[in-house]
Tab-separated table of C-alpha atoms in Angstrom:
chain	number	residue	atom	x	y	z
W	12	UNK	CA	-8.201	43.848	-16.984
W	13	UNK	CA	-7.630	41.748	-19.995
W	14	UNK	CA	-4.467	41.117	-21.719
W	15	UNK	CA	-5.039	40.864	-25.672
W	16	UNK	CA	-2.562	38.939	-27.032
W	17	UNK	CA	-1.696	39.743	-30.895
W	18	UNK	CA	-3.420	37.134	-33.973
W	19	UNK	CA	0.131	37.528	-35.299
W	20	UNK	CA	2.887	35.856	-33.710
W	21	UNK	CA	6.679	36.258	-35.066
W	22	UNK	CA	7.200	32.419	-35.842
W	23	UNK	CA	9.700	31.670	-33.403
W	24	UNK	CA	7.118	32.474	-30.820
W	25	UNK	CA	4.426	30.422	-32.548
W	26	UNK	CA	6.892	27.723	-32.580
W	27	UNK	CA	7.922	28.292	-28.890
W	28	UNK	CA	4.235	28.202	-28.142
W	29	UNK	CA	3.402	25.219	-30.013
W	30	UNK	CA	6.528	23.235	-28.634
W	31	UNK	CA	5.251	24.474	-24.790
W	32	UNK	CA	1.377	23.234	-25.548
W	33	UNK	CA	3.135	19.344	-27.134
W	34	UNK	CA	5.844	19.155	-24.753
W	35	UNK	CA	4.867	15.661	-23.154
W	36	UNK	CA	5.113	14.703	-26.965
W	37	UNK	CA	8.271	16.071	-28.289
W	38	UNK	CA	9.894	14.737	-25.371
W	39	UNK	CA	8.399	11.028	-25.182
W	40	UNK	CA	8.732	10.917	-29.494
W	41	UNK	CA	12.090	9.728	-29.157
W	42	UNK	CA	11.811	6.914	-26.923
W	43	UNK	CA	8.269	5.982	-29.500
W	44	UNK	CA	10.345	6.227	-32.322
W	45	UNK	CA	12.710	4.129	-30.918
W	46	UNK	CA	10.489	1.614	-29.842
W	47	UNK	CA	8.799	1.201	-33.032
W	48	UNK	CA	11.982	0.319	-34.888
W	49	UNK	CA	13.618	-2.005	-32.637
W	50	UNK	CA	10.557	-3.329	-31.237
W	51	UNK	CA	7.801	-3.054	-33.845
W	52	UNK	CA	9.279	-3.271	-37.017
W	53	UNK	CA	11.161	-6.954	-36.241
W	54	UNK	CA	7.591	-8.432	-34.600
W	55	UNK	CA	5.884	-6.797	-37.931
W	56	UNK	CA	8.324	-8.414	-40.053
W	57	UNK	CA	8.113	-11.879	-38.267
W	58	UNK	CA	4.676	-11.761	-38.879
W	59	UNK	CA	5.003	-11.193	-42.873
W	60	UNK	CA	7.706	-13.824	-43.037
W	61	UNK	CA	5.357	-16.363	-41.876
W	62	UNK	CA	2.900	-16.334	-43.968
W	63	UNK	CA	5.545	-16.655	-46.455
W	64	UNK	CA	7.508	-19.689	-47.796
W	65	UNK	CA	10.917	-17.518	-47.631
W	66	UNK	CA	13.521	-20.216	-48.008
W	67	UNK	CA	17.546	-20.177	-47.965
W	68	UNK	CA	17.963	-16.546	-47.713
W	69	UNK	CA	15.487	-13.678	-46.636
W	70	UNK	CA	16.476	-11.723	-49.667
W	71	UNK	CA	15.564	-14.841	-52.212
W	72	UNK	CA	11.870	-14.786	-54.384
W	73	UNK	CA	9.202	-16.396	-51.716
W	74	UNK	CA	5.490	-16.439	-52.173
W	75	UNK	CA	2.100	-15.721	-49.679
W	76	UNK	CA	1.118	-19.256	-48.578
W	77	UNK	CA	-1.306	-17.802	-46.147
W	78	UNK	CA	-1.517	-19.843	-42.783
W	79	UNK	CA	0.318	-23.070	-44.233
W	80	UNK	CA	3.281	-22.676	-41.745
W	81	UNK	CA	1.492	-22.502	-38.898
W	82	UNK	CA	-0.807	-25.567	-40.253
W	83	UNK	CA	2.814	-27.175	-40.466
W	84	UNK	CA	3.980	-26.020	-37.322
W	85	UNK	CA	0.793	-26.859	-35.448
W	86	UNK	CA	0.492	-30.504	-37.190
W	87	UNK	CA	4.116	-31.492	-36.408
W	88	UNK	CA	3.812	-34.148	-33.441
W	89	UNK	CA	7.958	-34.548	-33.685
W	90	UNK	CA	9.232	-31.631	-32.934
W	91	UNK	CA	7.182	-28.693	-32.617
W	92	UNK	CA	4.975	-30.102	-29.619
W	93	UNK	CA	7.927	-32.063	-27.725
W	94	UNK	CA	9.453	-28.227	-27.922
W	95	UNK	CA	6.528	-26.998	-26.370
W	96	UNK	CA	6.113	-29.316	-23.796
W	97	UNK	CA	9.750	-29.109	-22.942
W	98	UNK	CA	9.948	-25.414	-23.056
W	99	UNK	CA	6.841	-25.736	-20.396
W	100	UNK	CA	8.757	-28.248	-17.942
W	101	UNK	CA	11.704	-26.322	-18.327
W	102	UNK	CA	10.180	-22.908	-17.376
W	103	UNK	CA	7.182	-24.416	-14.718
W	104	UNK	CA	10.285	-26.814	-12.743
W	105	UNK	CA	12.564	-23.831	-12.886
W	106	UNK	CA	10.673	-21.076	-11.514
W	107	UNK	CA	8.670	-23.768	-8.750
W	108	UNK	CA	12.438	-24.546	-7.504
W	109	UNK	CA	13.672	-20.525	-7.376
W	110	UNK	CA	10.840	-19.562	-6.399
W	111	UNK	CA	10.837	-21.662	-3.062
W	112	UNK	CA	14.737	-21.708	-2.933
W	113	UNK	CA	14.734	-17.893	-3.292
W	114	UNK	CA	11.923	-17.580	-0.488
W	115	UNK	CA	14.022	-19.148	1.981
W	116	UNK	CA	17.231	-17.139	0.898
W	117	UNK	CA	15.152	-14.213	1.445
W	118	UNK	CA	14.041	-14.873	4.757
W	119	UNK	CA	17.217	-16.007	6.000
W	120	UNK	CA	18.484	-12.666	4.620
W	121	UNK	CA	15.268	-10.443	6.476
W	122	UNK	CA	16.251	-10.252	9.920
W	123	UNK	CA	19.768	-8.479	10.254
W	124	UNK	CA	22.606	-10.566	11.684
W	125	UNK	CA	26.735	-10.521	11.766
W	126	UNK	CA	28.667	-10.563	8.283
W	127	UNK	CA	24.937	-9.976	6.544
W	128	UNK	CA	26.326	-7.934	4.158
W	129	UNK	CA	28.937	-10.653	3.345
W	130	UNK	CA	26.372	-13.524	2.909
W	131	UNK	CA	24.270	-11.095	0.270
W	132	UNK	CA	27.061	-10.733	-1.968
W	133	UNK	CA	28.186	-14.430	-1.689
W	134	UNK	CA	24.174	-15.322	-2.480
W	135	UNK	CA	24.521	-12.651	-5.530
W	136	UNK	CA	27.703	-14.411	-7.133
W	137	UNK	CA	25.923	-17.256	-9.609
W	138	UNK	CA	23.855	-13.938	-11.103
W	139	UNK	CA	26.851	-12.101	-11.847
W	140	UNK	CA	28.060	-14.127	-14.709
W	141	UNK	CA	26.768	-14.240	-17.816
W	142	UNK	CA	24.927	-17.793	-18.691
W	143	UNK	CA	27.482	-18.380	-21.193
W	144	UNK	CA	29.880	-18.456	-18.576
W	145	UNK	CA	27.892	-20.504	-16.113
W	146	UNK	CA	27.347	-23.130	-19.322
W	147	UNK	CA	30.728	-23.894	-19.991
W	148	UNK	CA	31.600	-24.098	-16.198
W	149	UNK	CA	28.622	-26.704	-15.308
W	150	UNK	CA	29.529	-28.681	-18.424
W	151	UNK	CA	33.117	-28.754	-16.983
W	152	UNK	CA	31.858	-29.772	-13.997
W	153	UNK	CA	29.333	-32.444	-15.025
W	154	UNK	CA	31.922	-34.370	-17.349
W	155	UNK	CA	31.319	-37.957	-17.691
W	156	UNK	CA	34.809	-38.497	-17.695
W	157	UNK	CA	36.906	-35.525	-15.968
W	158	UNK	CA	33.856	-33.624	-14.293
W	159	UNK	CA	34.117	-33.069	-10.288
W	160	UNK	CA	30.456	-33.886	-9.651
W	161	UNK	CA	31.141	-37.717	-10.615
W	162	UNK	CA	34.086	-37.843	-8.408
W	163	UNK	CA	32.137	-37.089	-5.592
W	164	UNK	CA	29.473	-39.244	-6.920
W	165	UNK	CA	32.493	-42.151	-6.775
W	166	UNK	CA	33.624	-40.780	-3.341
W	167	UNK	CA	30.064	-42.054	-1.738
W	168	UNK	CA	29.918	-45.095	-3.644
W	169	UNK	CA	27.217	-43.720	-6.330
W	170	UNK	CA	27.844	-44.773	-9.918
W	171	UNK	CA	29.431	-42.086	-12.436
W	172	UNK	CA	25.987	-39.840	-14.247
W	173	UNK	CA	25.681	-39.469	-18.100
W	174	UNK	CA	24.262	-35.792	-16.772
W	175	UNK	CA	23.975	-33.715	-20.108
W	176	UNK	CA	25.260	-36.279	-22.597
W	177	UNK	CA	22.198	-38.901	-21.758
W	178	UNK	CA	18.356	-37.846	-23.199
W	179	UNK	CA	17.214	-38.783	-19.552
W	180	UNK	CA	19.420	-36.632	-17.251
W	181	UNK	CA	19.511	-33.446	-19.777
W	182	UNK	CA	16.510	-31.459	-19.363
W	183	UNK	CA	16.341	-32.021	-15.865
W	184	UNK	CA	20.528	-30.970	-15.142
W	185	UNK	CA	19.657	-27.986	-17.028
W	186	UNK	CA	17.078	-26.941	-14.978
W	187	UNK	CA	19.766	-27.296	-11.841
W	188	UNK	CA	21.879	-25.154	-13.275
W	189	UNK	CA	19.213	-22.602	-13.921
W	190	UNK	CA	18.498	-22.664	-10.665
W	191	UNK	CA	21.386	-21.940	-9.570
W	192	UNK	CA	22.386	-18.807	-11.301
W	193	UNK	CA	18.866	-17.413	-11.290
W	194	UNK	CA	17.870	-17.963	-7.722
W	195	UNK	CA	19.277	-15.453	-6.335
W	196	UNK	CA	17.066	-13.258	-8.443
W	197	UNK	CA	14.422	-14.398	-6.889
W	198	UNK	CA	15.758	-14.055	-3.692
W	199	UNK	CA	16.908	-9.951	-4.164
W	200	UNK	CA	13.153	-8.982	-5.323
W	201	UNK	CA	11.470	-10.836	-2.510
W	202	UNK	CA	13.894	-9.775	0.059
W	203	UNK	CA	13.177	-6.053	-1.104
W	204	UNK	CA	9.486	-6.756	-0.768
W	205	UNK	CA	10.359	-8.289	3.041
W	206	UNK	CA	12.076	-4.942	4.336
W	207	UNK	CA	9.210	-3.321	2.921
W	208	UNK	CA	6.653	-4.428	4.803
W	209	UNK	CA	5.643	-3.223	8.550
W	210	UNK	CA	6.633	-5.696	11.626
W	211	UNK	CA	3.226	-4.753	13.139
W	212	UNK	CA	1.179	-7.672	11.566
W	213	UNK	CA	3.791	-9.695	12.761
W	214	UNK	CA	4.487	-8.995	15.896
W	215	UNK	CA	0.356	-8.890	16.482
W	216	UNK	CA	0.265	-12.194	15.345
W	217	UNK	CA	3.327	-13.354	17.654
W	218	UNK	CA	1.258	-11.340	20.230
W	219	UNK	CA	-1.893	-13.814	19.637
W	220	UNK	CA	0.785	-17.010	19.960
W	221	UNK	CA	1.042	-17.723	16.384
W	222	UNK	CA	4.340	-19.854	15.854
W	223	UNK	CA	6.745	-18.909	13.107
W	224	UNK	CA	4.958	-20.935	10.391
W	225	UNK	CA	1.578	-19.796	11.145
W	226	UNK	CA	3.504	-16.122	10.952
W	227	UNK	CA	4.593	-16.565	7.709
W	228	UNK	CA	1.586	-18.193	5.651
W	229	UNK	CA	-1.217	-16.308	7.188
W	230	UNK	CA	0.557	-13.006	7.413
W	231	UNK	CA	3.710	-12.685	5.746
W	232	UNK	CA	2.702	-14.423	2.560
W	233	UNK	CA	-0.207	-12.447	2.100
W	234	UNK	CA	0.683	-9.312	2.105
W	235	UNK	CA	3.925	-9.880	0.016
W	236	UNK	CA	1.678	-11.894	-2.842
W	237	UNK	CA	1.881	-8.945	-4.741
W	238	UNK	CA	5.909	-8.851	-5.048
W	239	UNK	CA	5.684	-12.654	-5.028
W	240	UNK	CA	3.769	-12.131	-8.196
W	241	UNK	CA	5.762	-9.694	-9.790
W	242	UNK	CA	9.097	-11.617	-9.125
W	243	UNK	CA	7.000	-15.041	-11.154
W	244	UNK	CA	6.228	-12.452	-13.503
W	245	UNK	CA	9.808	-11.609	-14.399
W	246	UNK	CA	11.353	-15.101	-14.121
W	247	UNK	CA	8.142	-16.110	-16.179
W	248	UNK	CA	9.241	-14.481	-19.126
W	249	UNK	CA	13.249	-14.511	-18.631
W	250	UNK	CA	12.868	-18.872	-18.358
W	251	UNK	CA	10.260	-19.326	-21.187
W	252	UNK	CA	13.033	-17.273	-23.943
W	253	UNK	CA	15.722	-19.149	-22.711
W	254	UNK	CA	18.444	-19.190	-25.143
W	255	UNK	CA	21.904	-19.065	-23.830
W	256	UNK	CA	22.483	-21.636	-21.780
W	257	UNK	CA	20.594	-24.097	-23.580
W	258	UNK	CA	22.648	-23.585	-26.923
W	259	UNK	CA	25.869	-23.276	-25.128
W	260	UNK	CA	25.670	-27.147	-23.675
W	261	UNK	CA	24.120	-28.762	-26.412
W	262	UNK	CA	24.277	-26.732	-29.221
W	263	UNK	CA	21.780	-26.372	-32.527
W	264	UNK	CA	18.776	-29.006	-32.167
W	265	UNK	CA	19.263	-29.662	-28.499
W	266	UNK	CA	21.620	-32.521	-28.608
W	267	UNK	CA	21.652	-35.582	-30.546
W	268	UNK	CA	18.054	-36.300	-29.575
W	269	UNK	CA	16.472	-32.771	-29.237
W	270	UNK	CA	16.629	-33.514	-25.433
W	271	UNK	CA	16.996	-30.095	-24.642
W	272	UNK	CA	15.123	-28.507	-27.919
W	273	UNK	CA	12.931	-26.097	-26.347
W	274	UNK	CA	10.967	-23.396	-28.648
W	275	UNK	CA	13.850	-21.164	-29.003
W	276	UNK	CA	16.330	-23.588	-29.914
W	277	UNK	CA	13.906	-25.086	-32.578
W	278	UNK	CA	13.311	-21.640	-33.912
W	279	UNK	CA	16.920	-20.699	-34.262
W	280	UNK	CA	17.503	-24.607	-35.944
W	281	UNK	CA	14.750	-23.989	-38.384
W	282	UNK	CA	16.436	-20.295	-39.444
W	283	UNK	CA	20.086	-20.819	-39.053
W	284	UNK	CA	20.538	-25.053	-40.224
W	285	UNK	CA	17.485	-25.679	-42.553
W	286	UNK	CA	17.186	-21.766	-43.741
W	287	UNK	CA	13.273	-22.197	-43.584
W	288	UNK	CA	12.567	-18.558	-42.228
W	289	UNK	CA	9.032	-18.784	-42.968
W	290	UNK	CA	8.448	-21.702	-40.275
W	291	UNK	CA	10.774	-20.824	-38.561
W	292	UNK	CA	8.922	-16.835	-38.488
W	293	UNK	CA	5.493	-18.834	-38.235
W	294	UNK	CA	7.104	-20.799	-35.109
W	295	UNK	CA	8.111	-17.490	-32.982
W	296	UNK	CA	5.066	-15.729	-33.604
W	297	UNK	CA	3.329	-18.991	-32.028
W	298	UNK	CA	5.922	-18.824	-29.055
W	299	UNK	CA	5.206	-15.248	-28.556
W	300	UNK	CA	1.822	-15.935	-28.508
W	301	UNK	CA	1.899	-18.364	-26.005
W	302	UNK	CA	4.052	-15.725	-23.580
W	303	UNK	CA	1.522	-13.520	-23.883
W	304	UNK	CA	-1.087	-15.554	-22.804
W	305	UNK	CA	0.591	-16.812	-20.203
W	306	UNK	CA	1.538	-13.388	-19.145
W	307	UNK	CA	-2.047	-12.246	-19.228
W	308	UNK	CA	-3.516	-14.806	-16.955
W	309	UNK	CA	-0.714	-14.053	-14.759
W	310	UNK	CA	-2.056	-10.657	-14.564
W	311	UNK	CA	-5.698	-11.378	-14.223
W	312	UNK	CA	-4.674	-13.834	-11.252
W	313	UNK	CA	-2.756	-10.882	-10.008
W	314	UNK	CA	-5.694	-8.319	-10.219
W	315	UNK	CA	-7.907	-11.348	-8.439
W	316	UNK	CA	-5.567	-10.950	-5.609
W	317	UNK	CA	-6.827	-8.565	-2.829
């Protein structure tokens, strides 16, 4: 038997209908919606501004100049590439240190012993500030003249350190300090992918007289490359837009020098001290660029992977 249904509907059941048949629309719309203006709208606009030479305020008169701030951007050899190539040191030394720091944590962390739970939460403390916080306590600490680290420096006979107020130490006692708050990130995603694999791998391989090391590179390390590459992924992005920290210790243009002027701290100079939103639009739109790039080969190498 067939069931006829009627060519006309009342209209709350068309609409009832209608809603039923979109559903998986109406309900994901407001998260799209969303997304589009907080997300879209401000990359869309970036990307008008820069082919613009908007000046001293984003409401003033500016003119289409076409690709002429990227020329500019792309042709400046004193500050544009130094950003970039200490925006790369800054995010490739960072993530090679937590990345083998957080390993170890990690597998110190795999095997349950006493206080475990203890050690976890001590390893999780540097994460739960904010990097504002861990700024301002580092640059305490690192004081030429009142900081603790030179005091122990003098208590072994080692000279006092210029650490963030010489050209030569700054980049590189940055990076320390991002180390240590963002370690333990590293250590909390790999440690999850540890407990989640299966001890029969490894105890075949302790079976065939494999020592620990031989353990962990041929069968450990394999099958967690996909959470190792996930957890590079991540810190990836988080190091390469890395704001806080480096504006909280030396504040707009990197210090004195532009010692620690990375991409984001030139963009923010060129918008916020010289008003030049159109380079400084043209600059982020490079910058994002490059992240996606460099997030795209980090997915075909992870797709490569077996």
């Amino acid at each position: 038997m067939t069931v006829t249904v009627p060519d006309r509907l009342p209209p709350a059941e068309r609409v009832s209908r209608w809603a039923n048949d979109h559903r998986k629309w109406l309900f994901s719309s407001p998260a799209i919606i969303f997304t589009v203006l907080l997300i879209a709208f401000p990359i869309g606009w970036t990307i008008y501004l820069s082919f613009t030479d908007s000046f001293g305020s984003v409401r003033a008169p500016f003119d289409f100049v076409g690709f002429d701030n990227y020329v500019t951007a792309l042709t400046d050899t004193a500050r544009f590439w130094p950003a970039v190539l200490r925006t790369v040191i800054f995010t490739v030394a960072a993530l090679a240190f937590e990345l083998a720091a957080g390993m170890s944590i990690a597998l110190l962390l795999w095997r349950p012993f006493k206080a475990q739970a203890i050690v976890r939460v001590i390893v999780l403390l540097p994460f739960v500030a904010t990097p504002v916080a861990i700024a301002m306590m580092w640059r305490l600490i690192f004081d030429p003249n009142i900081g603790f680290a030179n005091q122990v420096l003098g208590w072994i006979g080692i000279p006092p350190q210029a650490w963030f107020s010489s050209p030569a130490t700054t980049l590189p006692t940055l990076i320390f300090v991002d180390v240590w708050e963002f370690t333990p990130m590293i250590a909390i995603v790999l440690l999850a992918g540890l407990t989640s694999l299966s001890d029969e791998p490894d105890e075949a391989a302790r079976i065939d007289g494999a020592n620990a090391w031989q353990r962990f590179w041929f069968v450990t390390l394999p099958l967690l490359r996909p959470v190792v590459l996930v957890a590079i992924m991540l810190r990836a992005i988080d190091a390469l837009k890395t704001f806080d920290l480096l504006y909280a210790v030396k504040g707009q243009g990197g210090g004195s020098f532009h010692e620690a002027e990375t991409l984001n701290i030139y963009a923010y100079t060129l918008s916020f001290q010289y008003n030049s939103f159109g380079l400084a639009s043209a600059v982020l739109i490079l910058f994002f660029l490059m992240v996606l790039i460099s997030m795209w080969l980090l997915t075909l190498r992870r797709k490569e992977k077996p």
